[in-house]
């Protein structure tokens, strides 16, 4: 079986949750194509073949969009239209991720936290890796999961050649997001994080924060949609699910809540 068709079949398995009547209860905000407007739904017209088009209302028509993708329609259109296929697929998969567990969370230790101004030390800088293990020996950490942000790419270590013990301009107070954006350099000095904000450096932007119990363990999870900024790579939607089990506890990845994602290419979606 061709990789593209195999990936689409896998994608269809990921879309296992459908809304009961009407829209799903947990509907996030989306970015409308072309305008960038923040909306709860949007309309998009995409090519099905050389001479045929179809209009979808996302998220209402996510199931129909998935069927068209499985039929190979995502190959049609120019570069912009193929990327719009990817965007609509991303939005539908994200909606399904938030709603795959129909039960209400019994405990909530995440919704009172200001993620748009989050301290970097509160977040898993590389998902699946303890912060201090990452600081001491990044090679001992597992590779970052596909589709999740990896702050360790912005980190420089004291033992790195050219990194002094004292970092002029670096400050622990700068190790945080500000209104959803962090751009700068992360240093490990004297067993602590220090950061230097730099608007010319790579970083991350938090696009939205949604809440759901994505793994059904009874604890509410926060799901951050993010994008890498300040690089020449293609913009990519990154998703970071977070949970914690006490009001002042550390955030971690919800167990068994991996985000179902396939890396897009100009030729299609590949696993």
CSV table of C-alpha atoms in Angstrom, one decimal:
chain,number,residue,atom,x,y,z
A,1,UNK,CA,0.0,0.0,0.0
A,2,UNK,CA,1.3,3.5,-0.9
A,3,UNK,CA,2.5,5.5,2.2
A,4,UNK,CA,0.0,8.3,1.4
A,5,UNK,CA,-3.0,5.9,1.5
A,6,UNK,CA,-1.7,4.1,4.6
A,7,UNK,CA,-1.3,7.5,6.4
A,8,UNK,CA,-4.8,8.5,5.5
A,9,UNK,CA,-6.2,5.3,6.7
A,10,UNK,CA,-4.3,5.8,10.0
A,11,UNK,CA,-5.7,9.3,10.1
A,12,UNK,CA,-9.2,8.1,9.8
A,13,UNK,CA,-8.7,5.8,12.8
A,14,UNK,CA,-7.6,8.9,14.8
A,15,UNK,CA,-10.9,10.5,14.0
A,16,UNK,CA,-12.9,8.2,16.2
A,17,UNK,CA,-15.1,10.7,18.1
A,18,UNK,CA,-18.0,12.3,16.4
A,19,UNK,CA,-20.3,15.0,17.8
A,20,UNK,CA,-23.6,13.8,19.1
A,21,UNK,CA,-26.1,16.3,18.0
A,22,UNK,CA,-24.8,19.6,16.6
A,23,UNK,CA,-21.3,20.8,17.4
A,24,UNK,CA,-19.0,19.1,19.9
A,25,UNK,CA,-19.3,20.6,23.3
A,26,UNK,CA,-15.5,21.4,23.5
A,27,UNK,CA,-15.1,23.5,20.3
A,28,UNK,CA,-11.8,25.5,20.2
A,29,UNK,CA,-11.1,28.7,18.3
A,30,UNK,CA,-9.7,28.3,14.8
A,31,UNK,CA,-7.7,30.7,12.6
A,32,UNK,CA,-9.7,31.4,9.5
A,33,UNK,CA,-7.9,30.9,6.1
A,34,UNK,CA,-6.7,34.0,4.3
A,35,UNK,CA,-8.0,36.5,7.0
A,36,UNK,CA,-6.4,35.0,10.1
A,37,UNK,CA,-9.5,35.9,12.0
A,38,UNK,CA,-10.2,34.0,15.2
A,39,UNK,CA,-13.4,32.0,14.6
A,40,UNK,CA,-15.4,29.0,15.9
A,41,UNK,CA,-16.0,27.8,12.4
A,42,UNK,CA,-14.9,28.7,8.8
A,43,UNK,CA,-15.8,27.9,5.3
A,44,UNK,CA,-13.2,26.6,2.8
A,45,UNK,CA,-13.5,25.6,-0.9
A,46,UNK,CA,-11.0,22.9,-2.0
A,47,UNK,CA,-10.3,21.1,-5.3
A,48,UNK,CA,-11.4,17.4,-5.6
A,49,UNK,CA,-10.0,17.0,-9.1
A,50,UNK,CA,-8.8,19.1,-12.0
A,51,UNK,CA,-12.4,20.4,-12.6
A,52,UNK,CA,-14.3,19.8,-9.4
A,53,UNK,CA,-14.4,21.7,-6.1
A,54,UNK,CA,-16.2,21.2,-2.8
A,55,UNK,CA,-17.0,23.6,0.0
A,56,UNK,CA,-16.5,22.5,3.6
A,57,UNK,CA,-17.6,24.2,6.8
A,58,UNK,CA,-15.0,23.3,9.5
A,59,UNK,CA,-15.6,21.7,12.0
A,60,UNK,CA,-19.1,20.7,10.9
A,61,UNK,CA,-17.8,18.8,7.8
A,62,UNK,CA,-14.8,17.2,9.3
A,63,UNK,CA,-16.1,13.7,8.6
A,64,UNK,CA,-16.7,14.6,5.0
A,65,UNK,CA,-13.2,16.2,4.7
A,66,UNK,CA,-11.7,13.0,6.1
A,67,UNK,CA,-13.5,11.0,3.5
A,68,UNK,CA,-12.2,13.2,0.7
A,69,UNK,CA,-8.7,12.9,2.0
A,70,UNK,CA,-8.9,9.2,2.0
A,71,UNK,CA,-10.0,9.3,-1.6
A,72,UNK,CA,-6.8,11.2,-2.4
A,73,UNK,CA,-8.3,14.7,-2.9
A,74,UNK,CA,-5.5,16.3,-0.9
A,75,UNK,CA,-3.1,15.9,-3.9
A,76,UNK,CA,-5.1,18.3,-6.0
A,77,UNK,CA,-4.7,22.1,-6.2
A,78,UNK,CA,-1.7,24.4,-6.2
A,79,UNK,CA,0.7,24.7,-3.3
A,80,UNK,CA,-1.6,27.1,-1.3
A,81,UNK,CA,-4.6,24.8,-1.8
A,82,UNK,CA,-2.6,21.7,-0.7
A,83,UNK,CA,-1.5,23.5,2.4
A,84,UNK,CA,-5.2,24.5,3.1
A,85,UNK,CA,-6.0,20.7,2.9
A,86,UNK,CA,-3.4,20.2,5.6
A,87,UNK,CA,-4.7,23.1,7.7
A,88,UNK,CA,-8.3,21.8,7.7
A,89,UNK,CA,-7.1,18.3,8.5
A,90,UNK,CA,-5.0,19.7,11.4
A,91,UNK,CA,-8.0,21.6,12.8
A,92,UNK,CA,-10.3,18.6,12.5
A,93,UNK,CA,-7.8,16.3,14.2
A,94,UNK,CA,-7.3,18.8,17.0
A,95,UNK,CA,-11.0,19.1,17.6
A,96,UNK,CA,-11.3,15.3,17.8
A,97,UNK,CA,-8.3,15.1,20.2
A,98,UNK,CA,-10.1,17.5,22.6
A,99,UNK,CA,-13.4,15.5,22.4
A,100,UNK,CA,-12.2,11.9,22.3
A,101,UNK,CA,-13.0,11.4,26.0
A,102,UNK,CA,-16.7,12.2,26.7
A,103,UNK,CA,-16.4,12.2,30.5
A,104,UNK,CA,-16.0,15.3,32.5
A,105,UNK,CA,-12.8,15.8,34.5
A,106,UNK,CA,-13.3,15.5,38.3
A,107,UNK,CA,-10.2,17.4,39.3
A,108,UNK,CA,-8.8,20.6,37.9
A,109,UNK,CA,-5.3,21.9,38.7
A,110,UNK,CA,-4.6,23.6,35.4
A,111,UNK,CA,-7.2,26.1,34.4
A,112,UNK,CA,-6.1,28.7,37.0
A,113,UNK,CA,-2.5,28.8,35.6
A,114,UNK,CA,-1.6,31.7,33.2
A,115,UNK,CA,0.0,29.7,30.3
A,116,UNK,CA,0.4,32.9,28.2
A,117,UNK,CA,2.9,34.1,30.8
A,118,UNK,CA,4.2,30.7,31.8
A,119,UNK,CA,7.6,30.2,33.5
A,120,UNK,CA,9.8,28.0,31.4
A,121,UNK,CA,10.8,26.1,34.5
A,122,UNK,CA,7.2,25.0,35.0
A,123,UNK,CA,7.0,23.4,31.5
A,124,UNK,CA,8.7,20.2,30.2
A,125,UNK,CA,11.4,21.8,28.1
A,126,UNK,CA,11.6,18.5,26.2
A,127,UNK,CA,8.4,16.5,26.6
A,128,UNK,CA,9.1,13.2,28.3
A,129,UNK,CA,12.3,14.4,29.9
A,130,UNK,CA,12.8,15.8,33.4
A,131,UNK,CA,14.2,19.4,33.4
A,132,UNK,CA,17.3,18.6,35.4
A,133,UNK,CA,18.2,15.6,33.4
A,134,UNK,CA,17.9,17.7,30.3
A,135,UNK,CA,20.2,20.3,31.9
A,136,UNK,CA,22.8,17.8,33.1
A,137,UNK,CA,22.8,15.4,30.1
A,138,UNK,CA,20.5,16.2,27.2
A,139,UNK,CA,21.8,13.1,25.3
A,140,UNK,CA,20.2,11.0,28.0
A,141,UNK,CA,16.8,12.3,27.2
A,142,UNK,CA,14.5,10.6,24.7
A,143,UNK,CA,13.9,12.3,21.4
A,144,UNK,CA,11.1,14.9,21.4
A,145,UNK,CA,7.8,13.5,20.3
A,146,UNK,CA,6.7,14.5,16.7
A,147,UNK,CA,4.4,17.5,16.7
A,148,UNK,CA,5.4,18.8,20.1
A,149,UNK,CA,7.6,21.8,20.9
A,150,UNK,CA,11.2,21.2,22.1
A,151,UNK,CA,12.6,24.1,24.0
A,152,UNK,CA,16.0,22.4,24.4
A,153,UNK,CA,16.8,23.5,20.9
A,154,UNK,CA,17.1,27.0,22.4
A,155,UNK,CA,19.3,25.9,25.3
A,156,UNK,CA,23.0,26.4,25.6
A,157,UNK,CA,25.0,24.7,28.4
A,158,UNK,CA,27.7,26.2,30.6
A,159,UNK,CA,30.2,23.6,29.5
A,160,UNK,CA,29.5,24.6,25.9
A,161,UNK,CA,32.6,26.3,24.3
A,162,UNK,CA,32.3,30.0,24.6
A,163,UNK,CA,29.6,30.1,27.2
A,164,UNK,CA,30.9,31.9,30.3
A,165,UNK,CA,29.8,31.4,33.9
A,166,UNK,CA,28.4,34.9,34.0
A,167,UNK,CA,26.0,35.6,31.1
A,168,UNK,CA,25.7,39.4,30.6
A,169,UNK,CA,22.0,40.3,30.2
A,170,UNK,CA,20.7,36.9,31.3
A,171,UNK,CA,18.2,36.9,34.1
A,172,UNK,CA,16.0,34.1,35.6
A,173,UNK,CA,13.1,36.6,35.4
A,174,UNK,CA,13.3,36.5,31.6
A,175,UNK,CA,12.7,32.7,31.5
A,176,UNK,CA,9.0,33.1,30.8
A,177,UNK,CA,6.5,33.7,28.1
A,178,UNK,CA,5.2,37.2,27.8
A,179,UNK,CA,1.7,37.5,26.3
A,180,UNK,CA,2.2,34.1,24.6
A,181,UNK,CA,5.7,34.6,23.1
A,182,UNK,CA,9.2,33.6,24.1
A,183,UNK,CA,12.1,34.4,21.9
A,184,UNK,CA,15.6,34.2,23.2
A,185,UNK,CA,18.4,32.0,24.6
A,186,UNK,CA,18.2,29.6,27.6
A,187,UNK,CA,21.3,29.0,29.7
A,188,UNK,CA,22.1,26.6,32.5
A,189,UNK,CA,24.3,28.5,35.0
A,190,UNK,CA,25.0,27.4,38.6
A,191,UNK,CA,22.2,24.8,38.7
A,192,UNK,CA,19.6,27.2,37.5
A,193,UNK,CA,17.9,28.5,34.4
A,194,UNK,CA,18.9,31.9,33.1
A,195,UNK,CA,17.4,33.4,29.9
A,196,UNK,CA,18.2,36.3,27.6
A,197,UNK,CA,15.3,37.6,25.7
A,198,UNK,CA,16.1,38.4,22.0
A,199,UNK,CA,13.4,39.3,19.5
A,200,UNK,CA,15.8,38.2,16.7
A,201,UNK,CA,16.3,34.7,18.1
A,202,UNK,CA,14.1,31.6,17.5
A,203,UNK,CA,11.3,30.9,20.0
A,204,UNK,CA,7.7,29.8,20.4
A,205,UNK,CA,4.3,31.5,20.2
A,206,UNK,CA,1.3,30.1,22.1
A,207,UNK,CA,-1.6,30.3,19.8
A,208,UNK,CA,-4.3,29.0,22.1
A,209,UNK,CA,-5.0,27.1,25.3
A,210,UNK,CA,-7.9,24.7,25.5
A,211,UNK,CA,-9.0,22.4,28.4
A,212,UNK,CA,-10.1,18.8,28.3
A,213,UNK,CA,-9.5,15.4,30.0
A,214,UNK,CA,-7.7,14.0,26.9
A,215,UNK,CA,-6.7,10.7,28.5
A,216,UNK,CA,-9.7,10.1,30.7
A,217,UNK,CA,-7.9,9.8,34.0
A,218,UNK,CA,-10.2,12.3,35.8
A,219,UNK,CA,-7.8,15.2,35.8
A,220,UNK,CA,-8.3,18.2,33.5
A,221,UNK,CA,-5.5,18.8,31.0
A,222,UNK,CA,-4.4,22.0,29.3
A,223,UNK,CA,-3.7,21.7,25.6
A,224,UNK,CA,-1.4,24.3,24.1
A,225,UNK,CA,-1.3,25.0,20.4
A,226,UNK,CA,2.0,26.6,19.5
A,227,UNK,CA,4.2,27.5,16.6
A,228,UNK,CA,7.9,27.9,16.2
A,229,UNK,CA,8.9,31.5,15.2
A,230,UNK,CA,12.1,33.1,14.1
A,231,UNK,CA,13.3,30.4,11.8
A,232,UNK,CA,13.2,29.9,8.1
A,233,UNK,CA,11.4,26.6,8.3
A,234,UNK,CA,7.8,26.1,7.3
A,235,UNK,CA,5.2,27.2,9.9
A,236,UNK,CA,3.9,24.1,11.7
A,237,UNK,CA,1.2,23.6,14.3
A,238,UNK,CA,2.7,22.1,17.5
A,239,UNK,CA,0.6,20.7,20.3
A,240,UNK,CA,1.6,20.3,23.9
A,241,UNK,CA,-0.8,18.6,26.3
A,242,UNK,CA,-0.1,19.3,30.0
A,243,UNK,CA,-1.5,18.0,33.3
A,244,UNK,CA,-0.7,18.2,37.0
A,245,UNK,CA,-2.0,16.5,40.1
A,246,UNK,CA,-1.7,19.2,42.7
A,247,UNK,CA,-2.3,23.0,42.8
A,248,UNK,CA,1.4,23.8,42.9
A,249,UNK,CA,2.7,20.6,41.2
A,250,UNK,CA,4.9,20.3,38.2
A,251,UNK,CA,3.3,20.0,34.8
A,252,UNK,CA,3.9,16.8,32.8
A,253,UNK,CA,2.5,15.1,29.8
A,254,UNK,CA,-0.8,13.2,30.4
A,255,UNK,CA,0.0,9.5,30.2
A,256,UNK,CA,-1.3,7.9,27.0
A,257,UNK,CA,-2.3,11.2,25.5
A,258,UNK,CA,0.0,11.4,22.5
A,259,UNK,CA,-1.2,13.7,19.9
A,260,UNK,CA,-2.2,11.9,16.6
A,261,UNK,CA,-0.2,13.8,14.0
A,262,UNK,CA,1.4,13.1,10.7
A,263,UNK,CA,4.0,15.4,9.2
A,264,UNK,CA,2.7,17.2,6.1
A,265,UNK,CA,4.7,17.4,2.9
A,266,UNK,CA,3.9,18.9,-0.5
A,267,UNK,CA,3.2,15.4,-1.7
A,268,UNK,CA,0.8,14.4,1.1
A,269,UNK,CA,0.7,13.3,4.7
A,270,UNK,CA,3.4,10.9,5.8
A,271,UNK,CA,3.5,9.0,9.1
